[in-house]
PDB file of C-alpha atoms and ligand atoms in Angstrom:
ATOM      1  CA  MET A   8       6.769 -16.781  -7.784  1.00 72.00           C
ATOM      2  CA  LYS A   9       6.816 -17.392 -11.540  1.00 92.00           C
ATOM      3  CA  LYS A  10       3.619 -15.803 -12.799  1.00 97.00           C
ATOM      4  CA  VAL A  11       1.821 -13.040 -10.898  1.00 98.00           C
ATOM      5  CA  LEU A  12      -1.659 -11.575 -11.305  1.00 98.00           C
ATOM      6  CA  ILE A  13      -2.059  -8.098  -9.783  1.00 97.00           C
ATOM      7  CA  THR A  14      -5.449  -6.541  -9.036  1.00 97.00           C
ATOM      8  CA  GLY A  15      -5.569  -2.737  -8.840  1.00 94.00           C
ATOM      9  CA  ALA A  16      -2.424  -2.816 -10.970  1.00 93.00           C
ATOM     10  CA  LEU A  17      -2.684   0.773 -12.200  1.00 90.00           C
ATOM     11  CA  GLY A  18      -3.072   2.187  -8.696  1.00 90.00           C
ATOM     12  CA  GLN A  19      -0.343   3.722  -6.526  1.00 90.00           C
ATOM     13  CA  ILE A  20       1.452   0.509  -5.480  1.00 94.00           C
ATOM     14  CA  GLY A  21       0.394  -1.568  -8.495  1.00 94.00           C
ATOM     15  CA  THR A  22       2.104   0.763 -10.963  1.00 92.00           C
ATOM     16  CA  ASP A  23       5.565   0.428  -9.401  1.00 94.00           C
ATOM     17  CA  LEU A  24       5.062  -3.229  -8.507  1.00 96.00           C
ATOM     18  CA  SER A  25       4.030  -4.344 -12.005  1.00 95.00           C
ATOM     19  CA  GLU A  26       7.110  -2.634 -13.497  1.00 94.00           C
ATOM     20  CA  ALA A  27       9.419  -4.271 -10.934  1.00 96.00           C
ATOM     21  CA  LEU A  28       7.868  -7.694 -11.527  1.00 96.00           C
ATOM     22  CA  VAL A  29       8.120  -7.374 -15.332  1.00 96.00           C
ATOM     23  CA  GLU A  30      11.855  -6.723 -14.879  1.00 95.00           C
ATOM     24  CA  ARG A  31      12.186  -9.945 -12.861  1.00 95.00           C
ATOM     25  CA  LEU A  32       9.719 -12.252 -14.578  1.00 96.00           C
ATOM     26  CA  GLY A  33       9.199 -10.828 -18.085  1.00 95.00           C
ATOM     27  CA  THR A  34       6.121  -9.290 -19.710  1.00 94.00           C
ATOM     28  CA  ASP A  35       4.227 -12.564 -20.226  1.00 94.00           C
ATOM     29  CA  ASN A  36       4.420 -13.520 -16.549  1.00 96.00           C
ATOM     30  CA  VAL A  37       2.787 -10.398 -15.088  1.00 96.00           C
ATOM     31  CA  ILE A  38      -0.957  -9.943 -15.553  1.00 96.00           C
ATOM     32  CA  SER A  39      -1.914  -6.379 -14.621  1.00 95.00           C
ATOM     33  CA  CYS A  40      -5.639  -6.118 -13.900  1.00 93.00           C
ATOM     34  CA  TYR A  41      -7.652  -2.953 -13.386  1.00 90.00           C
ATOM     35  CA  HIS A  42     -11.330  -2.024 -13.318  1.00 87.00           C
ATOM     36  CA  ARG A  43     -11.099   0.580 -16.106  1.00 79.00           C
ATOM     37  CA  LYS A  44     -10.720  -0.083 -19.816  1.00 68.00           C
ATOM     38  CA  LYS A  45      -7.179  -0.491 -21.134  1.00 66.00           C
ATOM     39  CA  PRO A  46      -5.336   2.800 -20.611  1.00 68.00           C
ATOM     40  CA  GLU A  47      -2.676   4.204 -22.929  1.00 67.00           C
ATOM     41  CA  VAL A  48       0.069   3.681 -20.314  1.00 66.00           C
ATOM     42  CA  MET A  49      -0.056  -0.096 -20.892  1.00 68.00           C
ATOM     43  CA  ASP A  50       2.902  -0.480 -23.245  1.00 72.00           C
ATOM     44  CA  GLY A  51       4.196  -3.866 -22.071  1.00 74.00           C
ATOM     45  CA  SER A  52       6.434  -2.401 -19.351  1.00 82.00           C
ATOM     46  CA  ARG A  53       3.709  -3.352 -16.879  1.00 85.00           C
ATOM     47  CA  GLY A  54       2.942  -6.799 -18.264  1.00 88.00           C
ATOM     48  CA  LEU A  55      -0.218  -8.046 -19.945  1.00 91.00           C
ATOM     49  CA  TYR A  56      -3.386  -6.027 -19.347  1.00 93.00           C
ATOM     50  CA  GLU A  57      -6.793  -7.435 -18.385  1.00 93.00           C
ATOM     51  CA  HIS A  58      -9.954  -5.676 -17.322  1.00 93.00           C
ATOM     52  CA  LEU A  59     -11.181  -6.987 -13.950  1.00 94.00           C
ATOM     53  CA  ASP A  60     -13.924  -6.035 -11.529  1.00 94.00           C
ATOM     54  CA  VAL A  61     -12.678  -8.163  -8.655  1.00 92.00           C
ATOM     55  CA  THR A  62     -15.995  -7.945  -6.775  1.00 93.00           C
ATOM     56  CA  LYS A  63     -17.866  -9.743  -9.597  1.00 92.00           C
ATOM     57  CA  PRO A  64     -17.951 -13.519  -9.080  1.00 89.00           C
ATOM     58  CA  GLY A  65     -16.466 -15.392 -12.026  1.00 93.00           C
ATOM     59  CA  GLU A  66     -14.336 -12.579 -13.491  1.00 95.00           C
ATOM     60  CA  LEU A  67     -11.189 -13.494 -11.550  1.00 97.00           C
ATOM     61  CA  ASP A  68     -11.771 -17.232 -12.073  1.00 97.00           C
ATOM     62  CA  ALA A  69     -11.785 -16.708 -15.852  1.00 97.00           C
ATOM     63  CA  LEU A  70      -8.372 -15.006 -15.653  1.00 97.00           C
ATOM     64  CA  MET A  71      -7.017 -17.727 -13.356  1.00 97.00           C
ATOM     65  CA  GLU A  72      -8.069 -20.346 -15.946  1.00 97.00           C
ATOM     66  CA  LYS A  73      -6.594 -18.320 -18.807  1.00 97.00           C
ATOM     67  CA  TYR A  74      -3.173 -17.523 -17.293  1.00 97.00           C
ATOM     68  CA  GLN A  75      -2.749 -19.969 -14.370  1.00 97.00           C
ATOM     69  CA  PRO A  76      -0.701 -17.595 -12.175  1.00 98.00           C
ATOM     70  CA  ASP A  77       0.897 -19.072  -9.028  1.00 97.00           C
ATOM     71  CA  THR A  78       0.614 -15.754  -7.133  1.00 98.00           C
ATOM     72  CA  ILE A  79      -2.137 -13.138  -6.734  1.00 98.00           C
ATOM     73  CA  VAL A  80      -1.284  -9.695  -5.355  1.00 98.00           C
ATOM     74  CA  HIS A  81      -4.520  -7.993  -4.392  1.00 97.00           C
ATOM     75  CA  MET A  82      -3.965  -4.220  -4.550  1.00 96.00           C
ATOM     76  CA  ALA A  83      -7.534  -3.152  -5.456  1.00 95.00           C
ATOM     77  CA  SER A  84      -8.864  -1.243  -2.451  1.00 94.00           C
ATOM     78  CA  LEU A  85     -10.593   1.980  -1.427  1.00 94.00           C
ATOM     79  CA  LEU A  86      -8.314   4.081   0.826  1.00 95.00           C
ATOM     80  CA  SER A  87      -9.187   5.658   4.158  1.00 94.00           C
ATOM     81  CA  ALA A  88     -10.533   9.123   3.306  1.00 94.00           C
ATOM     82  CA  THR A  89     -12.695   7.954   0.374  1.00 95.00           C
ATOM     83  CA  ALA A  90     -13.860   4.949   2.383  1.00 96.00           C
ATOM     84  CA  GLU A  91     -15.067   7.273   5.151  1.00 96.00           C
ATOM     85  CA  LYS A  92     -17.219   9.113   2.581  1.00 95.00           C
ATOM     86  CA  LYS A  93     -18.502   5.872   0.978  1.00 97.00           C
ATOM     87  CA  PRO A  94     -18.529   3.184   3.701  1.00 97.00           C
ATOM     88  CA  LEU A  95     -20.774   0.716   1.851  1.00 97.00           C
ATOM     89  CA  MET A  96     -18.697   0.932  -1.300  1.00 95.00           C
ATOM     90  CA  ALA A  97     -15.566   0.478   0.843  1.00 96.00           C
ATOM     91  CA  TRP A  98     -16.994  -2.686   2.369  1.00 97.00           C
ATOM     92  CA  ASP A  99     -17.997  -3.985  -1.071  1.00 95.00           C
ATOM     93  CA  ILE A 100     -14.616  -3.374  -2.740  1.00 95.00           C
ATOM     94  CA  ASN A 101     -12.379  -4.186   0.219  1.00 96.00           C
ATOM     95  CA  MET A 102     -14.232  -7.269   1.527  1.00 97.00           C
ATOM     96  CA  ASN A 103     -16.164  -8.746  -1.407  1.00 96.00           C
ATOM     97  CA  GLY A 104     -13.091  -8.218  -3.579  1.00 96.00           C
ATOM     98  CA  LEU A 105     -10.870  -9.991  -1.041  1.00 97.00           C
ATOM     99  CA  ILE A 106     -13.121 -13.027  -0.651  1.00 97.00           C
ATOM    100  CA  GLN A 107     -13.074 -13.538  -4.431  1.00 97.00           C
ATOM    101  CA  VAL A 108      -9.271 -13.389  -4.351  1.00 98.00           C
ATOM    102  CA  LEU A 109      -8.993 -15.813  -1.426  1.00 98.00           C
ATOM    103  CA  GLU A 110     -11.405 -18.206  -3.132  1.00 97.00           C
ATOM    104  CA  ALA A 111      -9.294 -18.034  -6.287  1.00 97.00           C
ATOM    105  CA  GLY A 112      -6.197 -18.767  -4.160  1.00 98.00           C
ATOM    106  CA  ARG A 113      -7.974 -21.800  -2.691  1.00 98.00           C
ATOM    107  CA  LYS A 114      -9.352 -23.154  -5.981  1.00 97.00           C
ATOM    108  CA  TYR A 115      -6.209 -22.596  -8.082  1.00 97.00           C
ATOM    109  CA  ASN A 116      -3.609 -23.196  -5.376  1.00 97.00           C
ATOM    110  CA  ALA A 117      -2.055 -19.717  -5.626  1.00 98.00           C
ATOM    111  CA  LEU A 118      -0.146 -17.681  -3.039  1.00 98.00           C
ATOM    112  CA  VAL A 119      -2.234 -14.622  -2.040  1.00 98.00           C
ATOM    113  CA  LEU A 120      -0.635 -11.373  -0.918  1.00 97.00           C
ATOM    114  CA  ASN A 121      -3.300  -9.193   0.684  1.00 96.00           C
ATOM    115  CA  PRO A 122      -2.125  -5.699   1.640  1.00 96.00           C
ATOM    116  CA  SER A 123      -3.096  -4.407   5.038  1.00 98.00           C
ATOM    117  CA  SER A 124      -2.352  -1.001   6.543  1.00 97.00           C
ATOM    118  CA  ILE A 125      -1.381   0.898   9.685  1.00 98.00           C
ATOM    119  CA  ALA A 126      -5.123   1.703   9.660  1.00 98.00           C
ATOM    120  CA  VAL A 127      -5.707  -1.600  11.525  1.00 98.00           C
ATOM    121  CA  PHE A 128      -4.614   0.252  14.669  1.00 98.00           C
ATOM    122  CA  GLY A 129      -6.955   2.535  16.565  1.00 97.00           C
ATOM    123  CA  PRO A 130      -7.035   4.909  19.534  1.00 96.00           C
ATOM    124  CA  ASP A 131      -6.651   1.993  21.999  1.00 96.00           C
ATOM    125  CA  SER A 132      -3.430   0.688  20.388  1.00 97.00           C
ATOM    126  CA  PRO A 133      -0.129   1.918  21.895  1.00 97.00           C
ATOM    127  CA  LYS A 134       0.763   5.156  20.059  1.00 96.00           C
ATOM    128  CA  ASP A 135       4.541   4.920  19.863  1.00 96.00           C
ATOM    129  CA  ASN A 136       6.520   2.022  18.425  1.00 97.00           C
ATOM    130  CA  THR A 137       3.197   0.180  18.095  1.00 98.00           C
ATOM    131  CA  PRO A 138       3.894  -3.572  18.458  1.00 97.00           C
ATOM    132  CA  GLN A 139       3.137  -6.262  15.891  1.00 97.00           C
ATOM    133  CA  ASP A 140       0.699  -8.026  18.233  1.00 97.00           C
ATOM    134  CA  THR A 141      -1.536  -5.561  20.021  1.00 97.00           C
ATOM    135  CA  ILE A 142      -5.093  -4.232  20.331  1.00 97.00           C
ATOM    136  CA  LEU A 143      -6.706  -3.776  16.884  1.00 97.00           C
ATOM    137  CA  ARG A 144      -9.845  -1.655  17.372  1.00 97.00           C
ATOM    138  CA  PRO A 145      -9.804   0.840  14.443  1.00 97.00           C
ATOM    139  CA  THR A 146     -12.409   3.588  14.253  1.00 96.00           C
ATOM    140  CA  SER A 147     -12.352   4.126  10.454  1.00 97.00           C
ATOM    141  CA  ILE A 148     -14.325   1.850   8.084  1.00 97.00           C
ATOM    142  CA  TYR A 149     -11.108   1.397   6.092  1.00 97.00           C
ATOM    143  CA  GLY A 150      -9.384   0.102   9.243  1.00 98.00           C
ATOM    144  CA  VAL A 151     -12.353  -2.192   9.966  1.00 98.00           C
ATOM    145  CA  THR A 152     -12.031  -3.752   6.476  1.00 98.00           C
ATOM    146  CA  LYS A 153      -8.272  -4.138   6.912  1.00 98.00           C
ATOM    147  CA  VAL A 154      -8.596  -5.963  10.272  1.00 98.00           C
ATOM    148  CA  ALA A 155     -11.353  -8.166   8.819  1.00 98.00           C
ATOM    149  CA  GLY A 156      -9.118  -8.806   5.788  1.00 98.00           C
ATOM    150  CA  GLU A 157      -6.218  -9.895   7.998  1.00 98.00           C
ATOM    151  CA  LEU A 158      -8.474 -12.295   9.914  1.00 98.00           C
ATOM    152  CA  LEU A 159     -10.034 -13.677   6.729  1.00 98.00           C
ATOM    153  CA  SER A 160      -6.581 -14.257   5.249  1.00 98.00           C
ATOM    154  CA  ASP A 161      -5.518 -16.107   8.420  1.00 97.00           C
ATOM    155  CA  TYR A 162      -8.709 -18.161   8.185  1.00 98.00           C
ATOM    156  CA  TYR A 163      -7.943 -19.253   4.616  1.00 98.00           C
ATOM    157  CA  PHE A 164      -4.418 -20.193   5.655  1.00 98.00           C
ATOM    158  CA  THR A 165      -5.559 -22.246   8.663  1.00 97.00           C
ATOM    159  CA  LYS A 166      -8.654 -23.834   7.155  1.00 98.00           C
ATOM    160  CA  TYR A 167      -7.588 -24.338   3.514  1.00 98.00           C
ATOM    161  CA  GLN A 168      -3.770 -23.988   3.706  1.00 97.00           C
ATOM    162  CA  VAL A 169      -3.826 -21.099   1.195  1.00 98.00           C
ATOM    163  CA  ASP A 170      -0.379 -19.449   1.403  1.00 98.00           C
ATOM    164  CA  THR A 171      -1.670 -16.027   2.479  1.00 98.00           C
ATOM    165  CA  ARG A 172       0.743 -13.220   3.401  1.00 98.00           C
ATOM    166  CA  GLY A 173       0.340  -9.518   4.092  1.00 98.00           C
ATOM    167  CA  LEU A 174       2.028  -6.228   4.950  1.00 98.00           C
ATOM    168  CA  ARG A 175       0.670  -3.376   7.023  1.00 98.00           C
ATOM    169  CA  TYR A 176       1.787  -0.620   4.657  1.00 97.00           C
ATOM    170  CA  PRO A 177       2.392   2.801   6.183  1.00 97.00           C
ATOM    171  CA  GLY A 178       1.737   5.942   4.101  1.00 97.00           C
ATOM    172  CA  LEU A 179       3.515   5.425   0.751  1.00 97.00           C
ATOM    173  CA  ILE A 180       5.331   8.077  -1.271  1.00 97.00           C
ATOM    174  CA  SER A 181       6.046   7.782  -5.013  1.00 95.00           C
ATOM    175  CA  TYR A 182       6.713  10.190  -7.878  1.00 94.00           C
ATOM    176  CA  LYS A 183       5.226   7.827 -10.480  1.00 90.00           C
ATOM    177  CA  THR A 184       1.576   7.616  -9.461  1.00 83.00           C
ATOM    178  CA  LEU A 185      -0.508   9.889  -7.296  1.00 82.00           C
ATOM    179  CA  PRO A 186      -2.423   8.156  -4.532  1.00 75.00           C
ATOM    180  CA  GLY A 187      -6.171   8.709  -4.366  1.00 82.00           C
ATOM    181  CA  GLY A 188      -8.324   9.141  -1.302  1.00 91.00           C
ATOM    182  CA  GLY A 189      -5.826   8.352   1.458  1.00 94.00           C
ATOM    183  CA  THR A 190      -5.142  10.218   4.694  1.00 96.00           C
ATOM    184  CA  THR A 191      -1.393  10.142   4.052  1.00 96.00           C
ATOM    185  CA  ASP A 192      -1.657  11.576   0.494  1.00 95.00           C
ATOM    186  CA  TYR A 193      -0.321  14.948   1.689  1.00 97.00           C
ATOM    187  CA  ALA A 194       3.156  13.431   1.908  1.00 97.00           C
ATOM    188  CA  VAL A 195       3.110  12.891  -1.886  1.00 96.00           C
ATOM    189  CA  ASP A 196       1.287  16.074  -2.815  1.00 96.00           C
ATOM    190  CA  ILE A 197       3.725  18.236  -0.852  1.00 97.00           C
ATOM    191  CA  TYR A 198       6.605  17.260  -3.191  1.00 97.00           C
ATOM    192  CA  PHE A 199       4.556  17.939  -6.353  1.00 96.00           C
ATOM    193  CA  GLN A 200       3.472  21.352  -4.999  1.00 96.00           C
ATOM    194  CA  ALA A 201       7.006  22.159  -3.843  1.00 96.00           C
ATOM    195  CA  ILE A 202       8.241  21.805  -7.429  1.00 95.00           C
ATOM    196  CA  GLN A 203       5.215  23.401  -9.099  1.00 94.00           C
ATOM    197  CA  LYS A 204       4.433  26.267  -6.671  1.00 96.00           C
ATOM    198  CA  GLY A 205       7.173  26.418  -4.025  1.00 97.00           C
ATOM    199  CA  CYS A 206       4.578  26.182  -1.246  1.00 97.00           C
ATOM    200  CA  TYR A 207       2.014  23.760   0.184  1.00 97.00           C
ATOM    201  CA  THR A 208      -1.215  24.009   2.191  1.00 98.00           C
ATOM    202  CA  CYS A 209      -1.443  20.953   4.444  1.00 98.00           C
ATOM    203  CA  TYR A 210      -4.730  19.418   5.665  1.00 97.00           C
ATOM    204  CA  LEU A 211      -3.106  17.789   8.729  1.00 98.00           C
ATOM    205  CA  LYS A 212      -1.759  19.607  11.795  1.00 98.00           C
ATOM    206  CA  GLU A 213       1.980  20.302  11.784  1.00 98.00           C
ATOM    207  CA  ASP A 214       2.705  17.870  14.656  1.00 97.00           C
ATOM    208  CA  THR A 215       0.743  14.840  13.329  1.00 98.00           C
ATOM    209  CA  SER A 216       3.251  11.975  13.221  1.00 97.00           C
ATOM    210  CA  ILE A 217       2.507   9.008  10.906  1.00 97.00           C
ATOM    211  CA  ASP A 218       4.632   6.099   9.739  1.00 97.00           C
ATOM    212  CA  MET A 219       5.699   6.470   6.083  1.00 97.00           C
ATOM    213  CA  MET A 220       7.762   4.656   3.455  1.00 98.00           C
ATOM    214  CA  TYR A 221       9.300   5.480   0.069  1.00 98.00           C
ATOM    215  CA  MET A 222       7.867   3.351  -2.741  1.00 97.00           C
ATOM    216  CA  PRO A 223      11.117   1.550  -3.694  1.00 97.00           C
ATOM    217  CA  ASP A 224      11.231   0.201  -0.120  1.00 98.00           C
ATOM    218  CA  ALA A 225       7.542  -0.786  -0.276  1.00 98.00           C
ATOM    219  CA  ILE A 226       8.145  -2.695  -3.524  1.00 97.00           C
ATOM    220  CA  LYS A 227      11.178  -4.399  -2.010  1.00 97.00           C
ATOM    221  CA  ALA A 228       9.143  -5.390   1.073  1.00 98.00           C
ATOM    222  CA  THR A 229       6.345  -6.768  -1.121  1.00 97.00           C
ATOM    223  CA  ILE A 230       8.636  -8.879  -3.301  1.00 97.00           C
ATOM    224  CA  ASP A 231      10.777 -10.055  -0.363  1.00 97.00           C
ATOM    225  CA  LEU A 232       7.697 -11.211   1.550  1.00 97.00           C
ATOM    226  CA  MET A 233       6.370 -13.051  -1.527  1.00 96.00           C
ATOM    227  CA  ASP A 234       9.773 -14.754  -1.913  1.00 95.00           C
ATOM    228  CA  ALA A 235      10.152 -15.570   1.810  1.00 96.00           C
ATOM    229  CA  ASP A 236      10.489 -19.185   2.931  1.00 95.00           C
ATOM    230  CA  PRO A 237       7.022 -20.005   4.350  1.00 94.00           C
ATOM    231  CA  SER A 238       8.512 -21.991   7.221  1.00 94.00           C
ATOM    232  CA  THR A 239      10.040 -18.770   8.676  1.00 95.00           C
ATOM    233  CA  LEU A 240       6.711 -16.885   8.775  1.00 96.00           C
ATOM    234  CA  LYS A 241       5.089 -16.858  12.195  1.00 94.00           C
ATOM    235  CA  HIS A 242       2.774 -13.882  11.586  1.00 92.00           C
ATOM    236  CA  ARG A 243       1.748 -13.903   7.911  1.00 94.00           C
ATOM    237  CA  ASN A 244      -1.331 -11.583   8.107  1.00 93.00           C
ATOM    238  CA  ALA A 245      -0.001  -9.043   8.366  1.00 95.00           C
ATOM    239  CA  PHE A 246       3.509  -7.723   9.129  1.00 98.00           C
ATOM    240  CA  ASN A 247       4.268  -4.247  10.451  1.00 98.00           C
ATOM    241  CA  VAL A 248       6.879  -2.702   8.104  1.00 97.00           C
ATOM    242  CA  SER A 249       8.453   0.643   8.846  1.00 96.00           C
ATOM    243  CA  ALA A 250      11.042   2.968   7.343  1.00 97.00           C
ATOM    244  CA  MET A 251      10.443   6.394   8.904  1.00 97.00           C
ATOM    245  CA  ALA A 252       7.836   8.371  10.816  1.00 97.00           C
ATOM    246  CA  PHE A 253       7.439  12.128  10.393  1.00 98.00           C
ATOM    247  CA  THR A 254       5.096  15.083  10.856  1.00 98.00           C
ATOM    248  CA  PRO A 255       4.117  17.671   8.207  1.00 98.00           C
ATOM    249  CA  ALA A 256       6.537  20.106   9.892  1.00 98.00           C
ATOM    250  CA  GLU A 257       9.373  17.569   9.605  1.00 98.00           C
ATOM    251  CA  ILE A 258       8.788  16.748   5.916  1.00 98.00           C
ATOM    252  CA  ALA A 259       8.612  20.498   5.209  1.00 98.00           C
ATOM    253  CA  ALA A 260      11.960  20.975   7.011  1.00 98.00           C
ATOM    254  CA  SER A 261      13.451  18.176   4.909  1.00 98.00           C
ATOM    255  CA  ILE A 262      12.246  19.843   1.671  1.00 98.00           C
ATOM    256  CA  LYS A 263      13.690  23.179   2.852  1.00 98.00           C
ATOM    257  CA  LYS A 264      17.156  21.569   3.036  1.00 97.00           C
ATOM    258  CA  PHE A 265      16.988  21.191  -0.768  1.00 97.00           C
ATOM    259  CA  MET A 266      14.667  24.158  -1.549  1.00 97.00           C
ATOM    260  CA  PRO A 267      15.359  26.864   1.075  1.00 97.00           C
ATOM    261  CA  ASP A 268      12.482  29.082  -0.151  1.00 97.00           C
ATOM    262  CA  PHE A 269       9.803  26.390   0.258  1.00 97.00           C
ATOM    263  CA  THR A 270       6.947  27.342   2.631  1.00 97.00           C
ATOM    264  CA  ILE A 271       4.096  25.418   4.249  1.00 98.00           C
ATOM    265  CA  ASN A 272       0.837  26.545   5.855  1.00 97.00           C
ATOM    266  CA  TYR A 273      -2.081  24.645   7.351  1.00 98.00           C
ATOM    267  CA  GLU A 274      -5.833  24.377   6.677  1.00 98.00           C
ATOM    268  CA  ILE A 275      -7.023  21.425   8.693  1.00 98.00           C
ATOM    269  CA  ASP A 276      -9.516  18.905   7.273  1.00 97.00           C
ATOM    270  CA  PRO A 277     -11.291  17.586  10.419  1.00 96.00           C
ATOM    271  CA  GLU A 278     -12.188  14.191   8.872  1.00 95.00           C
ATOM    272  CA  ARG A 279      -8.672  13.304   7.730  1.00 96.00           C
ATOM    273  CA  GLN A 280      -7.180  14.783  10.927  1.00 97.00           C
ATOM    274  CA  SER A 281      -9.415  12.537  13.001  1.00 96.00           C
ATOM    275  CA  ILE A 282      -8.362   9.444  10.998  1.00 96.00           C
ATOM    276  CA  ALA A 283      -4.683  10.392  11.361  1.00 97.00           C
ATOM    277  CA  ASP A 284      -5.094  10.997  15.094  1.00 97.00           C
ATOM    278  CA  SER A 285      -6.449   7.456  15.515  1.00 96.00           C
ATOM    279  CA  TRP A 286      -3.307   5.920  13.917  1.00 97.00           C
ATOM    280  CA  PRO A 287       0.073   5.266  15.557  1.00 97.00           C
ATOM    281  CA  ASN A 288       2.854   7.865  15.659  1.00 96.00           C
ATOM    282  CA  SER A 289       5.338   5.121  14.731  1.00 95.00           C
ATOM    283  CA  ILE A 290       5.336   1.317  14.506  1.00 96.00           C
ATOM    284  CA  ASP A 291       7.646  -1.535  15.531  1.00 97.00           C
ATOM    285  CA  ASP A 292       8.596  -3.871  12.654  1.00 97.00           C
ATOM    286  CA  THR A 293      10.883  -6.280  14.537  1.00 97.00           C
ATOM    287  CA  ALA A 294       8.830  -9.324  13.436  1.00 97.00           C
ATOM    288  CA  ALA A 295       9.339  -8.501   9.724  1.00 98.00           C
ATOM    289  CA  ARG A 296      13.063  -7.908  10.309  1.00 97.00           C
ATOM    290  CA  GLU A 297      13.449 -11.201  12.193  1.00 97.00           C
ATOM    291  CA  GLU A 298      11.135 -13.482  10.190  1.00 97.00           C
ATOM    292  CA  TRP A 299      12.053 -12.547   6.603  1.00 97.00           C
ATOM    293  CA  GLY A 300      14.932 -10.064   6.815  1.00 96.00           C
ATOM    294  CA  TRP A 301      13.073  -6.783   6.114  1.00 97.00           C
ATOM    295  CA  LYS A 302      15.342  -3.728   5.962  1.00 96.00           C
ATOM    296  CA  ASN A 303      14.552  -0.277   4.543  1.00 96.00           C
ATOM    297  CA  ASP A 304      16.981   1.694   2.345  1.00 97.00           C
ATOM    298  CA  PHE A 305      15.463   5.199   2.496  1.00 98.00           C
ATOM    299  CA  ASP A 306      15.102   7.622   5.398  1.00 97.00           C
ATOM    300  CA  LEU A 307      13.324  11.008   5.133  1.00 98.00           C
ATOM    301  CA  ASP A 308      16.176  13.070   3.644  1.00 98.00           C
ATOM    302  CA  ALA A 309      17.224  10.343   1.190  1.00 97.00           C
ATOM    303  CA  MET A 310      13.614  10.104   0.021  1.00 98.00           C
ATOM    304  CA  THR A 311      13.246  13.897  -0.285  1.00 98.00           C
ATOM    305  CA  LYS A 312      16.393  14.145  -2.397  1.00 98.00           C
ATOM    306  CA  ASP A 313      15.242  11.361  -4.749  1.00 97.00           C
ATOM    307  CA  MET A 314      11.635  12.635  -4.993  1.00 97.00           C
ATOM    308  CA  LEU A 315      12.709  16.196  -5.823  1.00 97.00           C
ATOM    309  CA  GLU A 316      15.311  15.064  -8.385  1.00 97.00           C
ATOM    310  CA  ASN A 317      12.801  12.856 -10.194  1.00 96.00           C
ATOM    311  CA  LEU A 318       9.903  15.316 -10.054  1.00 95.00           C
ATOM    312  CA  LYS A 319      12.093  18.105 -11.441  1.00 94.00           C
ATOM    313  CA  LYS A 320      12.657  15.921 -14.530  1.00 93.00           C
ATOM    314  CA  ILE A 321       8.983  14.961 -14.867  1.00 91.00           C
ATOM    315  CA  LEU A 322       7.286  18.280 -14.106  1.00 88.00           C
ATOM    316  CA  LYS A 323       9.556  20.762 -15.914  1.00 71.00           C
TER     317      LYS A 323
HETATM  318  C1  AKB B   9      -4.317   5.830   3.565  1.00 66.90           C
HETATM  319  O1  AKB B   9      -3.903   6.946   3.930  1.00 66.90           O
HETATM  320  O2  AKB B   9      -5.509   5.514   3.566  1.00 66.90           O
HETATM  321  C2  AKB B   9      -3.308   4.798   3.142  1.00 66.90           C
HETATM  322  C3  AKB B   9      -2.947   3.875   4.257  1.00 66.90           C
HETATM  323  C4  AKB B   9      -2.101   4.344   5.378  1.00 66.90           C
HETATM  324  O3  AKB B   9      -3.342   2.745   4.253  1.00 66.90           O
HETATM  325  N1  AKB B   9      -2.132   5.430   2.617  1.00 66.90           N
END
């Protein structure tokens, strides 16, 4: 990995990832692409900026010709809750975007990292410690696009030898960028509201367990997988990666350890609850640990401490 092009670079993962890659590779070797016009936040700390609608044939090719990156990280995607409201748009962005990226990987001989999600699992998958290789029959359109994306990435590896790799990200928590339109967004919002209001109204039931990860671990997993020796990878598309699993009641209890007056109540959103209920309670990431040495640094309390410390600086 010497020069990386990131799609969706100003989104939740892209923001942290572009900064981490600029630190490693330098400004000129990170091309941060997004579908909106150049925002003020692009000050060089996130690399070079290019406008890109990844679903439009030709746009990505022009950037591949211009910069000749050896790696594409494809973060542009519609998340689960928005996708459920706009299924056709979700298919367009998540699938037509991916095929353009895979074609670019094939034509320009670039490694392609295509993010997947715990949304590939569905009600028929084992609920606890969900294995790497198991039934993938998701019931959300987002999950359908993620399973199709994993298969398409495998196809490009087998048929065209494109070096495709992927991670099944759990819910991700960061203080830098708010997520948009995900089912797991509550686990970010709760920290912001804790600092700003001292209380939070949660749209998921108190006992809904979902796998989650703090963003520094997600960035480490992404870079480690990109750097991994290809000969050690048996799974490729895509690896379960886990750091912690918790319920709304458990994250609230963790916040209370640092802010004893914090309170939580519940107003359930049936659509997001139903998506969450179709996902695992926790997942097994043995394959990632064995094949490329994945190891998380943060558990729930370590993440809560770091989130609250950083948000206090940002929000006050
Ligand atoms: C979402 O909630 O849609 C995402 C995901 C788990 O992929 N955070």
